[in-house]
Coordinates of C-alpha atoms in Angstrom, one line a residue:
M27 CA 0.0 0.0 0.0
Q28 CA 1.0 3.6 -0.5
R29 CA 2.9 5.0 2.5
T30 CA 1.0 7.6 4.6
D31 CA 2.0 11.3 4.0
I32 CA 1.5 12.8 7.4
S33 CA 2.7 16.1 6.1
D34 CA -0.6 16.4 4.2
P35 CA -2.8 18.7 6.5
A36 CA -5.9 16.6 5.7
Y37 CA -4.4 13.3 7.1
F38 CA -4.3 14.1 10.8
H39 CA -7.2 16.5 10.4
K40 CA -9.4 13.6 9.4
V41 CA -8.2 11.7 12.5
V42 CA -9.6 14.4 14.7
D43 CA -13.2 13.3 13.8
C44 CA -15.0 16.1 15.6
Q45 CA -13.0 18.9 14.0
W46 CA -13.2 17.2 10.6
A47 CA -17.0 17.0 10.9
C48 CA -17.4 20.6 12.0
P49 CA -18.1 22.9 9.1
A50 CA -16.1 25.7 10.7
H51 CA -13.3 23.2 11.8
T52 CA -13.4 24.2 15.4
P53 CA -10.4 22.6 17.2
V54 CA -12.6 20.8 19.7
P55 CA -10.1 18.8 21.8
E56 CA -8.0 22.0 22.2
Y57 CA -10.8 23.9 23.9
I58 CA -12.0 20.9 25.9
R59 CA -8.5 20.5 27.5
L60 CA -8.6 24.3 28.4
I61 CA -12.0 23.8 30.1
A62 CA -10.6 20.8 32.1
Q63 CA -7.8 23.2 33.2
G64 CA -10.3 25.8 34.2
R65 CA -9.0 28.2 31.5
H66 CA -12.5 29.3 30.3
D67 CA -11.5 32.6 28.8
E68 CA -9.0 30.8 26.5
A69 CA -11.5 28.1 25.7
Y70 CA -14.0 30.7 24.7
W71 CA -11.4 32.4 22.6
V72 CA -10.5 29.2 20.7
N73 CA -14.2 28.9 19.9
W74 CA -14.8 32.6 19.1
V75 CA -12.0 32.6 16.5
S76 CA -13.4 29.6 14.8
N77 CA -17.2 29.7 15.1
V78 CA -17.9 33.3 16.2
F79 CA -20.9 32.5 18.4
P80 CA -19.8 30.1 21.2
G81 CA -22.6 31.0 23.6
V82 CA -25.3 30.7 20.9
L83 CA -23.9 27.5 19.5
G84 CA -23.3 26.0 22.9
R85 CA -27.1 25.9 23.2
T86 CA -28.4 25.5 19.7
C87 CA -25.8 23.9 17.4
D88 CA -26.9 20.9 15.3
R89 CA -23.7 19.2 16.6
P90 CA -22.3 17.5 13.5
C91 CA -19.2 16.9 15.7
E92 CA -20.9 14.6 18.1
P93 CA -22.0 11.8 15.8
A94 CA -18.4 11.7 14.6
C95 CA -16.9 11.6 18.1
R96 CA -14.5 8.7 18.6
R97 CA -15.9 8.2 22.1
G98 CA -19.1 6.8 20.8
R99 CA -17.3 4.2 18.7
V100 CA -14.9 2.9 21.4
E101 CA -17.6 2.7 24.1
E102 CA -19.6 0.0 22.3
K103 CA -18.5 -2.8 24.7
Q104 CA -19.0 -0.6 27.8
A105 CA -22.3 1.0 27.5
A106 CA -25.8 -0.1 26.3
K107 CA -26.1 3.2 24.5
P108 CA -22.6 4.5 23.6
E109 CA -22.6 8.3 23.6
P110 CA -20.1 10.9 22.4
V111 CA -18.5 13.6 24.6
A112 CA -21.0 16.4 25.2
I113 CA -19.0 18.7 22.9
C114 CA -21.8 21.2 22.4
R115 CA -22.7 21.6 26.1
L116 CA -19.0 22.0 27.0
K117 CA -18.8 24.9 24.5
R118 CA -21.6 26.5 26.6
V119 CA -19.5 26.0 29.7
A120 CA -16.7 28.1 28.2
A121 CA -19.2 30.8 27.3
D122 CA -21.0 30.9 30.6
S123 CA -17.8 30.6 32.7
K124 CA -15.6 33.1 31.0
T125 CA -14.7 36.3 32.9
D126 CA -15.0 39.9 32.1
E127 CA -11.3 39.8 31.3
F128 CA -12.1 38.0 28.1
R129 CA -12.9 41.4 26.5
A130 CA -9.2 42.3 26.7
M131 CA -8.5 39.3 24.4
L132 CA -10.6 40.7 21.6
P133 CA -8.4 41.9 18.8
K134 CA -8.2 45.5 17.7
P135 CA -9.3 46.1 14.0
A136 CA -6.6 47.1 11.6
A137 CA -6.5 50.6 10.2
K138 CA -9.2 51.3 7.6
N139 CA -8.1 50.2 4.1
G140 CA -10.5 52.3 2.2
K141 CA -12.7 49.4 1.0
R142 CA -16.5 49.3 1.7
V143 CA -18.5 46.1 2.1
A144 CA -22.3 45.8 2.5
C145 CA -23.8 42.8 4.3
V146 CA -27.6 42.2 3.6
G147 CA -29.2 40.6 6.6
A148 CA -27.9 40.3 10.1
G149 CA -27.8 36.5 10.5
P150 CA -24.8 34.4 11.4
A151 CA -23.4 34.3 7.9
S152 CA -23.4 38.1 7.5
L153 CA -22.1 38.6 11.0
A154 CA -19.2 36.2 10.4
V155 CA -18.3 38.1 7.3
A156 CA -18.5 41.4 9.1
R157 CA -16.3 40.1 12.0
D158 CA -13.6 38.7 9.7
L159 CA -13.5 41.7 7.4
A160 CA -13.8 44.4 10.1
L161 CA -10.7 43.0 11.8
E162 CA -8.8 43.5 8.5
G163 CA -9.7 47.2 8.2
Y164 CA -12.7 47.0 5.9
A165 CA -15.6 49.4 6.4
V166 CA -18.5 46.9 6.9
T167 CA -22.1 47.9 7.0
V168 CA -24.8 45.4 8.0
F169 CA -28.4 46.1 6.9
D170 CA -31.4 44.4 8.4
G171 CA -35.1 45.1 8.7
E172 CA -35.2 44.3 12.4
A173 CA -34.2 46.4 15.4
K174 CA -31.5 44.1 16.6
P175 CA -28.9 41.9 14.9
G176 CA -29.0 38.1 14.9
G177 CA -31.3 37.2 12.1
F178 CA -33.0 33.9 12.6
I179 CA -30.9 33.3 15.7
R180 CA -33.0 36.0 17.3
T181 CA -36.4 35.5 15.6
Q182 CA -36.7 31.8 15.2
I183 CA -35.1 30.2 18.2
P184 CA -37.3 30.4 21.3
R185 CA -36.0 32.1 24.4
F186 CA -36.4 28.9 26.5
R187 CA -33.6 27.5 24.4
L188 CA -31.5 30.7 23.8
P189 CA -31.8 33.7 26.1
E190 CA -31.7 37.1 24.4
R191 CA -28.8 38.3 26.6
V192 CA -26.5 35.7 24.9
I193 CA -27.5 36.9 21.4
D194 CA -27.0 40.5 22.5
E195 CA -23.6 39.8 24.0
E196 CA -22.1 37.9 21.0
C197 CA -23.6 40.2 18.4
G198 CA -22.2 43.1 20.4
Y199 CA -18.7 41.7 20.2
I200 CA -18.9 42.0 16.4
L201 CA -20.5 45.4 16.2
G202 CA -17.9 46.6 18.7
L203 CA -15.2 46.1 16.1
G204 CA -16.5 49.1 14.3
V205 CA -19.1 47.5 12.1
E206 CA -21.8 49.9 11.1
W207 CA -25.3 48.6 12.1
R208 CA -28.2 49.9 10.0
S209 CA -31.3 48.6 11.8
G210 CA -34.8 48.8 10.4
Q211 CA -33.3 49.2 6.9
R212 CA -34.6 46.3 4.7
I213 CA -33.0 46.3 1.3
D214 CA -35.7 46.2 -1.4
S215 CA -33.5 46.7 -4.5
M216 CA -30.2 45.1 -5.3
K217 CA -29.6 47.5 -8.2
A218 CA -30.1 50.5 -5.9
L219 CA -27.7 49.0 -3.4
L220 CA -25.0 48.4 -6.0
A221 CA -25.4 51.9 -7.3
E222 CA -24.1 53.1 -3.9
G223 CA -20.6 52.1 -4.9
W224 CA -19.9 49.2 -2.5
D225 CA -16.7 47.3 -3.3
A226 CA -18.4 44.1 -2.5
V227 CA -21.8 42.9 -1.3
F228 CA -22.6 39.9 0.8
V229 CA -26.1 38.5 0.9
G230 CA -27.0 36.6 4.0
S231 CA -30.7 37.1 4.1
G232 CA -31.5 33.5 5.0
A233 CA -34.5 31.4 3.8
P234 CA -37.3 33.7 5.0
R235 CA -40.3 32.1 3.6
G236 CA -42.0 29.1 5.2
R237 CA -43.7 26.5 3.0
D238 CA -47.4 26.4 3.1
L239 CA -49.8 23.4 2.5
T240 CA -52.5 23.9 -0.1
L241 CA -55.1 21.5 1.2
P242 CA -58.9 21.5 1.4
G243 CA -60.0 23.9 4.2
R244 CA -56.8 25.9 4.2
Q245 CA -58.4 29.2 3.1
E246 CA -61.6 28.7 5.0
A247 CA -59.9 28.1 8.4
A248 CA -57.0 30.4 7.7
D249 CA -57.4 32.4 11.0
N250 CA -56.2 29.5 13.0
I251 CA -53.5 28.1 10.6
H252 CA -50.1 29.7 10.8
I253 CA -46.7 29.3 9.0
G254 CA -44.3 28.0 11.7
I255 CA -41.4 30.3 11.2
D256 CA -43.6 33.4 11.0
W257 CA -45.4 32.3 14.1
L258 CA -42.1 31.8 16.0
S259 CA -41.1 35.3 15.0
S260 CA -44.4 36.7 16.3
V261 CA -43.8 34.8 19.6
S262 CA -40.2 36.2 19.8
F263 CA -41.4 39.8 19.4
G264 CA -44.3 39.3 21.8
H265 CA -47.0 39.6 19.2
V266 CA -48.3 36.2 20.1
T267 CA -48.7 35.4 23.8
A268 CA -51.3 32.6 23.8
V269 CA -52.6 29.7 21.8
Q270 CA -55.8 27.7 21.5
P271 CA -56.2 24.6 23.8
R272 CA -55.5 22.0 21.1
V273 CA -52.6 22.5 18.7
I274 CA -51.3 20.3 15.9
V275 CA -47.8 21.0 14.5
L276 CA -47.1 19.7 11.0
G277 CA -43.5 18.8 10.2
G278 CA -40.5 16.8 11.5
G279 CA -37.7 19.3 11.6
N280 CA -36.2 21.4 14.3
T281 CA -38.6 24.3 13.6
A282 CA -41.5 21.9 14.3
M283 CA -39.9 21.0 17.6
D284 CA -39.5 24.7 18.5
C285 CA -43.1 25.3 17.5
C286 CA -44.6 22.4 19.6
R287 CA -42.5 23.3 22.7
S288 CA -43.4 26.9 22.4
A289 CA -47.1 26.2 22.1
R290 CA -46.9 24.0 25.2
R291 CA -45.5 27.0 27.1
L292 CA -48.1 29.4 25.7
G293 CA -51.0 27.5 27.3
A294 CA -51.9 24.7 25.0
S295 CA -53.4 21.8 27.0
R296 CA -52.7 19.3 24.1
V297 CA -50.0 19.6 21.5
T298 CA -49.4 16.9 18.9
V299 CA -46.7 16.7 16.2
A300 CA -47.7 14.9 13.0
V301 CA -45.0 14.0 10.4
R302 CA -45.2 12.3 7.0
S303 CA -42.1 10.2 7.5
G304 CA -41.1 7.6 10.0
Y305 CA -39.8 8.7 13.3
A306 CA -36.2 7.8 12.5
Q307 CA -36.3 9.7 9.2
M308 CA -37.4 13.0 10.8
K309 CA -35.0 15.9 10.0
A310 CA -35.1 17.1 13.6
S311 CA -32.0 16.4 15.7
P312 CA -32.4 13.3 18.0
W313 CA -32.1 15.4 21.1
E314 CA -34.7 17.9 19.9
K315 CA -37.2 15.0 19.5
E316 CA -36.3 13.7 22.9
D317 CA -36.8 17.1 24.5
A318 CA -40.2 17.5 23.0
E319 CA -41.3 14.0 24.1
H320 CA -39.8 14.7 27.6
E321 CA -42.3 17.5 27.8
G322 CA -45.2 15.2 27.1
I323 CA -45.6 16.0 23.4
P324 CA -46.5 13.0 21.2
I325 CA -44.9 12.6 17.8
L326 CA -47.1 10.7 15.3
D327 CA -45.2 9.4 12.4
F328 CA -46.5 8.2 9.0
H329 CA -49.3 10.8 9.2
V330 CA -49.9 12.4 5.8
P331 CA -52.1 15.5 6.0
L332 CA -55.2 15.4 3.8
A333 CA -57.4 18.3 4.9
F334 CA -58.2 20.9 7.5
E335 CA -61.6 20.1 9.0
H336 CA -63.8 23.1 9.8
V337 CA -67.3 24.2 10.5
D338 CA -68.3 27.5 8.9
G339 CA -64.6 28.5 8.9
Q340 CA -63.9 27.5 12.5
L341 CA -61.1 24.9 12.6
T342 CA -62.1 21.7 14.3
G343 CA -59.5 19.2 13.3
M344 CA -57.2 17.7 10.7
R345 CA -57.7 14.7 8.6
F346 CA -54.7 12.4 7.9
R347 CA -53.9 9.3 5.9
K348 CA -52.2 7.0 8.4
A349 CA -49.9 4.5 6.8
K350 CA -48.9 1.3 8.6
P351 CA -45.2 0.5 8.2
G352 CA -44.7 -2.9 6.4
S353 CA -48.3 -3.1 5.4
E354 CA -50.4 -1.9 2.5
A355 CA -53.2 -1.1 4.8
V356 CA -54.0 2.6 5.0
E357 CA -56.7 4.3 7.1
E358 CA -57.9 7.9 7.5
V359 CA -58.0 9.5 10.9
V360 CA -59.2 12.9 12.2
I361 CA -57.3 14.6 15.0
P362 CA -59.3 17.3 16.8
C363 CA -57.6 20.7 17.1
D364 CA -58.2 24.4 17.4
E365 CA -55.0 25.7 15.8
V366 CA -52.4 24.3 13.4
L367 CA -48.7 25.4 12.9
I368 CA -47.2 24.4 9.6
A369 CA -43.5 23.7 9.8
V370 CA -42.8 21.6 6.7
G371 CA -39.8 23.5 5.4
Q372 CA -38.5 26.8 4.3
E373 CA -37.8 28.4 0.9
N374 CA -35.6 31.2 -0.3
A375 CA -37.2 34.4 -1.5
F376 CA -35.3 37.1 -3.4
P377 CA -38.0 39.5 -4.7
W378 CA -35.7 42.4 -4.0
I379 CA -33.0 41.2 -6.4
E380 CA -34.0 42.3 -9.9
R381 CA -33.6 39.6 -12.5
D382 CA -31.6 42.1 -14.7
A383 CA -29.1 42.9 -12.0
G384 CA -26.6 40.5 -13.4
I385 CA -27.1 37.7 -10.8
A386 CA -28.2 34.4 -12.3
F387 CA -30.6 32.1 -10.5
G388 CA -31.2 28.4 -11.0
D389 CA -34.5 26.6 -11.5
D390 CA -34.6 26.0 -7.8
G391 CA -34.8 29.8 -7.2
L392 CA -31.3 29.8 -5.6
P393 CA -28.4 32.0 -6.9
V394 CA -25.9 30.3 -9.2
L395 CA -22.7 30.3 -7.1
D396 CA -19.2 28.9 -7.2
R397 CA -19.2 26.5 -4.3
T398 CA -15.7 27.3 -3.2
S399 CA -15.8 31.1 -3.3
F400 CA -19.6 31.7 -2.8
Q401 CA -19.3 34.2 -5.6
S402 CA -22.3 34.9 -7.8
T403 CA -22.3 35.6 -11.5
L404 CA -21.9 39.2 -10.6
P405 CA -18.3 39.1 -9.4
R406 CA -18.6 41.6 -6.5
V407 CA -21.8 39.9 -5.0
F408 CA -21.4 36.9 -2.7
F409 CA -24.0 34.7 -0.9
G410 CA -23.8 32.6 2.2
G411 CA -25.9 30.8 4.8
D412 CA -29.4 29.7 4.0
A413 CA -29.4 32.3 1.2
A414 CA -26.7 30.4 -0.7
F415 CA -27.8 26.7 -0.9
G416 CA -31.0 26.6 1.1
P417 CA -31.8 26.0 4.8
K418 CA -29.0 24.4 6.9
N419 CA -27.9 25.5 10.3
I420 CA -26.0 28.1 12.2
I421 CA -22.5 26.5 12.1
T422 CA -22.8 26.0 8.4
A423 CA -23.8 29.6 7.9
V424 CA -20.7 30.7 9.9
A425 CA -18.5 28.5 7.8
H426 CA -19.9 30.1 4.7
G427 CA -19.2 33.5 6.2
H428 CA -15.6 32.7 6.7
E429 CA -15.1 31.4 3.2
A430 CA -17.0 34.4 1.6
A431 CA -14.9 36.8 3.6
V432 CA -11.7 35.1 2.3
S433 CA -13.1 35.5 -1.2
I434 CA -14.0 39.1 -0.8
D435 CA -10.5 39.8 0.6
R436 CA -8.8 38.1 -2.3
L437 CA -11.1 39.8 -4.8
L438 CA -10.3 43.2 -3.5
H439 CA -6.6 42.5 -3.6
G440 CA -6.8 41.4 -7.2
E441 CA -6.4 37.6 -6.6
P442 CA -8.4 34.7 -7.8
V443 CA -11.3 34.0 -5.4
T444 CA -11.5 30.3 -6.0
Q445 CA -8.0 29.6 -4.7
R446 CA -7.4 28.9 -1.0
P447 CA -4.1 28.6 0.8
P448 CA -3.5 25.4 2.7
P449 CA -4.3 25.5 6.4
H450 CA -1.5 26.2 8.9
V451 CA -0.6 23.0 10.8
N452 CA 1.5 22.4 13.9
L453 CA 2.7 19.1 15.2
V454 CA 4.4 19.4 18.7
S455 CA 5.7 16.6 20.8
Q456 CA 4.0 16.3 24.2
K457 CA 6.8 14.3 25.9
M458 CA 8.0 15.9 29.2
G459 CA 9.8 12.8 30.7
I460 CA 10.1 9.1 30.2
H461 CA 6.5 8.4 31.2
E462 CA 5.2 12.0 31.5
W463 CA 3.1 13.9 29.0
S464 CA 1.9 17.5 28.9
Y465 CA -1.7 16.3 28.5
D466 CA -4.0 14.1 30.5
N467 CA -4.2 10.7 28.8
A468 CA -6.0 8.7 31.5
I469 CA -9.0 7.0 29.9
T470 CA -12.0 7.3 32.1
L471 CA -14.9 4.8 31.9
D472 CA -17.5 7.5 32.9
L473 CA -20.6 7.6 30.8
R474 CA -21.9 10.9 29.3
S475 CA -23.1 13.4 31.9
K476 CA -26.7 14.6 31.9
V477 CA -27.4 18.3 31.5
P478 CA -29.7 19.4 34.4
W479 CA -33.0 21.0 33.5
A480 CA -35.1 23.6 35.2
A481 CA -38.1 22.2 37.1
A482 CA -41.0 21.3 34.7
S483 CA -43.4 23.4 36.7
E484 CA -41.2 26.4 36.2
A485 CA -39.9 25.7 32.7
L486 CA -43.3 25.0 31.1
A487 CA -45.0 28.0 32.7
S488 CA -43.0 30.6 30.7
I489 CA -41.7 30.9 27.2
K490 CA -38.6 32.8 28.6
V491 CA -37.4 30.4 31.2
E492 CA -34.3 28.6 29.9
V493 CA -34.8 24.9 30.1
E494 CA -31.3 23.6 30.2
L495 CA -29.2 24.9 33.1
G496 CA -25.8 23.8 31.8
F497 CA -23.0 21.9 33.5
D498 CA -21.6 23.1 36.8
A499 CA -17.8 23.2 37.2
Q500 CA -17.5 19.7 38.7
T501 CA -19.7 18.0 36.0
A502 CA -17.9 20.0 33.2
L503 CA -14.6 18.7 34.4
K504 CA -15.9 15.1 34.6
E505 CA -17.3 15.4 31.0
A506 CA -14.2 17.1 29.7
Q507 CA -12.1 14.1 30.9
R508 CA -14.1 11.8 28.6
C509 CA -12.4 13.4 25.6
L510 CA -9.9 11.1 24.1
N511 CA -7.5 13.9 22.9
C512 CA -7.8 12.8 19.3
D513 CA -5.7 15.7 18.2
V514 CA -2.7 14.3 20.1
Q515 CA -1.4 12.1 17.3
T516 CA 0.7 8.9 17.4
V517 CA 3.6 9.7 15.1
F518 CA 5.9 6.8 14.1
A519 CA 9.6 7.1 13.2
P520 CA 10.6 3.8 11.4
K521 CA 14.4 4.5 11.6
L522 CA 14.1 4.2 15.4
C523 CA 12.0 1.0 15.4
I524 CA 13.7 -2.3 16.4
E525 CA 10.5 -4.3 15.7
C526 CA 10.2 -5.7 19.2
D527 CA 6.4 -5.6 19.0
A528 CA 6.1 -4.0 22.5
C529 CA 3.6 -1.5 21.1
V530 CA 1.5 -4.2 19.6
D531 CA 1.4 -6.1 22.8
I532 CA 0.4 -3.1 25.0
C533 CA -2.2 -1.5 22.6
P534 CA -5.6 -1.9 24.3
M535 CA -7.5 -1.7 20.9
D536 CA -5.2 -4.1 18.9
C537 CA -4.9 -1.3 16.3
I538 CA -1.1 -1.7 15.6
T539 CA 0.2 -4.4 13.3
F540 CA 3.6 -5.2 11.8
T541 CA 3.2 -7.3 8.7
D542 CA 4.1 -7.8 5.1
D543 CA 2.8 -5.2 2.7
G544 CA 0.0 -6.1 0.2
P545 CA -3.3 -5.0 -1.2
D546 CA -5.3 -6.9 1.4
L547 CA -3.6 -5.1 4.3
R548 CA -6.8 -4.0 6.0
E549 CA -8.0 -7.6 6.3
R550 CA -4.6 -8.8 7.7
L551 CA -4.3 -6.4 10.6
K552 CA -4.4 -7.8 14.1
A553 CA -8.0 -6.4 14.3
P554 CA -9.4 -5.8 10.8
A555 CA -9.9 -2.2 9.8
L556 CA -13.5 -2.2 8.8
N557 CA -14.2 1.5 8.6
L558 CA -13.2 2.4 5.0
M559 CA -14.0 6.1 5.6
Q560 CA -10.9 6.3 8.0
D561 CA -7.4 5.8 6.6
I562 CA -4.9 3.5 8.1
Y563 CA -1.4 4.8 9.0
V564 CA 1.1 2.8 6.9
E565 CA 4.8 3.3 7.3
G566 CA 7.7 1.4 5.7
G567 CA 11.5 1.6 6.0
L568 CA 11.7 -1.2 8.6
K569 CA 14.8 -3.4 8.7
T570 CA 12.8 -6.6 8.0
G571 CA 11.0 -5.1 5.0
R572 CA 7.7 -5.3 6.8
V573 CA 5.4 -2.3 7.3
M574 CA 3.8 -0.8 10.3
A575 CA 0.0 -0.4 9.9
K576 CA -2.2 1.3 12.4
D577 CA -6.0 1.5 12.3
E578 CA -6.7 5.2 13.1
D579 CA -10.4 4.5 13.5
V580 CA -10.4 2.9 16.9
C581 CA -7.1 4.3 18.4
L582 CA -7.7 5.8 21.9
H583 CA -4.7 8.1 21.7
C584 CA -3.9 6.8 25.1
G585 CA -0.1 7.0 24.5
L586 CA 0.7 3.5 25.8
C587 CA 2.6 2.7 22.6
A588 CA 4.8 5.7 23.1
E589 CA 5.4 4.9 26.8
R590 CA 6.2 1.3 26.1
C591 CA 8.5 1.9 23.1
P592 CA 12.1 1.4 24.2
T593 CA 13.6 3.4 21.4
G594 CA 11.2 6.4 21.1
A595 CA 10.0 5.3 17.7
W596 CA 6.5 6.3 18.8
D597 CA 5.8 9.9 19.9
M598 CA 2.6 11.7 20.9
Q599 CA 2.4 15.0 19.0
K600 CA -0.3 17.5 19.4
F601 CA -1.9 18.5 16.0
L602 CA -3.3 21.9 15.6
L603 CA -5.0 23.0 12.3
V604 CA -5.8 26.6 11.7
T605 CA -7.7 27.4 8.5
A606 CA -7.0 30.7 6.7
K607 CA -9.3 33.6 7.5
A608 CA -9.6 36.9 5.6
G609 CA -6.4 38.9 5.7
A610 CA -2.8 38.6 4.7
S611 CA -2.7 34.9 5.6
C612 CA -5.3 34.1 2.9
R613 CA -3.5 35.9 0.1
D614 CA -0.8 34.9 -2.4
R615 CA 0.9 38.3 -2.0
V616 CA 1.5 40.2 1.2
S617 CA 2.3 43.9 1.2
R618 CA 5.4 45.2 3.0
K619 CA 3.2 47.1 5.4
E620 CA 1.3 43.9 6.3
A621 CA 4.4 41.8 6.6
A622 CA 5.9 44.3 9.0

């Protein structure tokens, strides 16, 4: 097999499963170690640089990092339900536990460079662009029709999940960098905006239109049927303060879960979620479904809506076709209700972008974009977040913002926007003594810690009482210690190896093998490497002509191989990957002034 090129930044990056899965490539083990050391300001800083909204994401992230977490794989023999490290909730610990001294860590923006950038919409993508470019001296102006920044973070996520003070604080950090905030200014003409002479325009206006259902009875009973995202916005601004006694929520995504839990808090005595798909196929995150059910809200799967039942325009119920899994039998059922919230998806809407403005749109109504640069067919206009490729999530929007900011910076310095410099990578040995390392590599058998909740009597009585209370210091430390330090890599030096097999004998996961080379290497390892998505570490140059093959998929990064090796052929080296952000580091050419 081909020898592993560990100088390739992607190789060890892929081994850090959580960071690899994160759209913004947050160095997760790095900030978890800082939390374990009680260094919350620095842990928050690591997050802020990468994902911009640690406090927001620590409560609301879709957590793509957690299904990828190695802990869930290696716990299979230990726990009935193997679970990853509570990465997202540890992020919240850093946000909630940081001190006022963190503000001193915020960087000062560079001197103004004379370039002006407009951001349309004040959601996470636009604010990430504004943060990155303001630090580099760009004059950034953010336009939004609402009074406060945050976009859908503020208007669509209920306060019982995300307190407004957290949004205010983290948006304030960005505006505090000198970003001009134009509240109450909804852009209604792209051509008029372009005529103002902006050097670049970023569109981060989200997917603001909720899908409707055109079914019998929809128009007649319209007074008690609402589009989910619009209804959540009305709740957020205090325009809706109560609901009817019996509420049905249509849809299986996270918006549907927010709608049903909000309705429960606004006084509904019976809330039911009906979804077309099976329970397992619902788009909502597993924990969002669990939280809704924990609050006594039933989720009825395989229920296809057929009609809104009404009497003289007064909604009385909904008629569904109920499919029975594994059977051709189908029956119709009527569920009584007084109000319906439709949360079956969102769509992009760009009525304010004239079709002769030079920006091409596809048949799906989305702008035609380069997927690397996020540049539209009008070179100085970029898109990101839900406005780019349709509804996703906050962390994806932030990642889009970073990339769009790089593109804008390169464009305005006369460089190709589709090119990206390789990430900066560090590999630093953690050895301090013969059996001493600069990181904690004791593998705990503790199962995942549970996040405490507010008492149900209190939480369900108000739409503004935060449900999750977060980890206390002791629980946070215990949970942080479950992290396997996947970024501390096992690095092998074949010239030092005497092939004594001591590392093979001591490895608790049987993931190291010394064997003859060949195309069937994966099958001939001491424990076959079955996960084809994860590479195996192959190194030659041994005196016997054999190769060392290590299955990266199940390695615990415990360091026992390095401790046991009598020659130091194995070393534990901390891997840190930093992706390029807007500024001199993302460009091919650096001016003398910037270099100084």
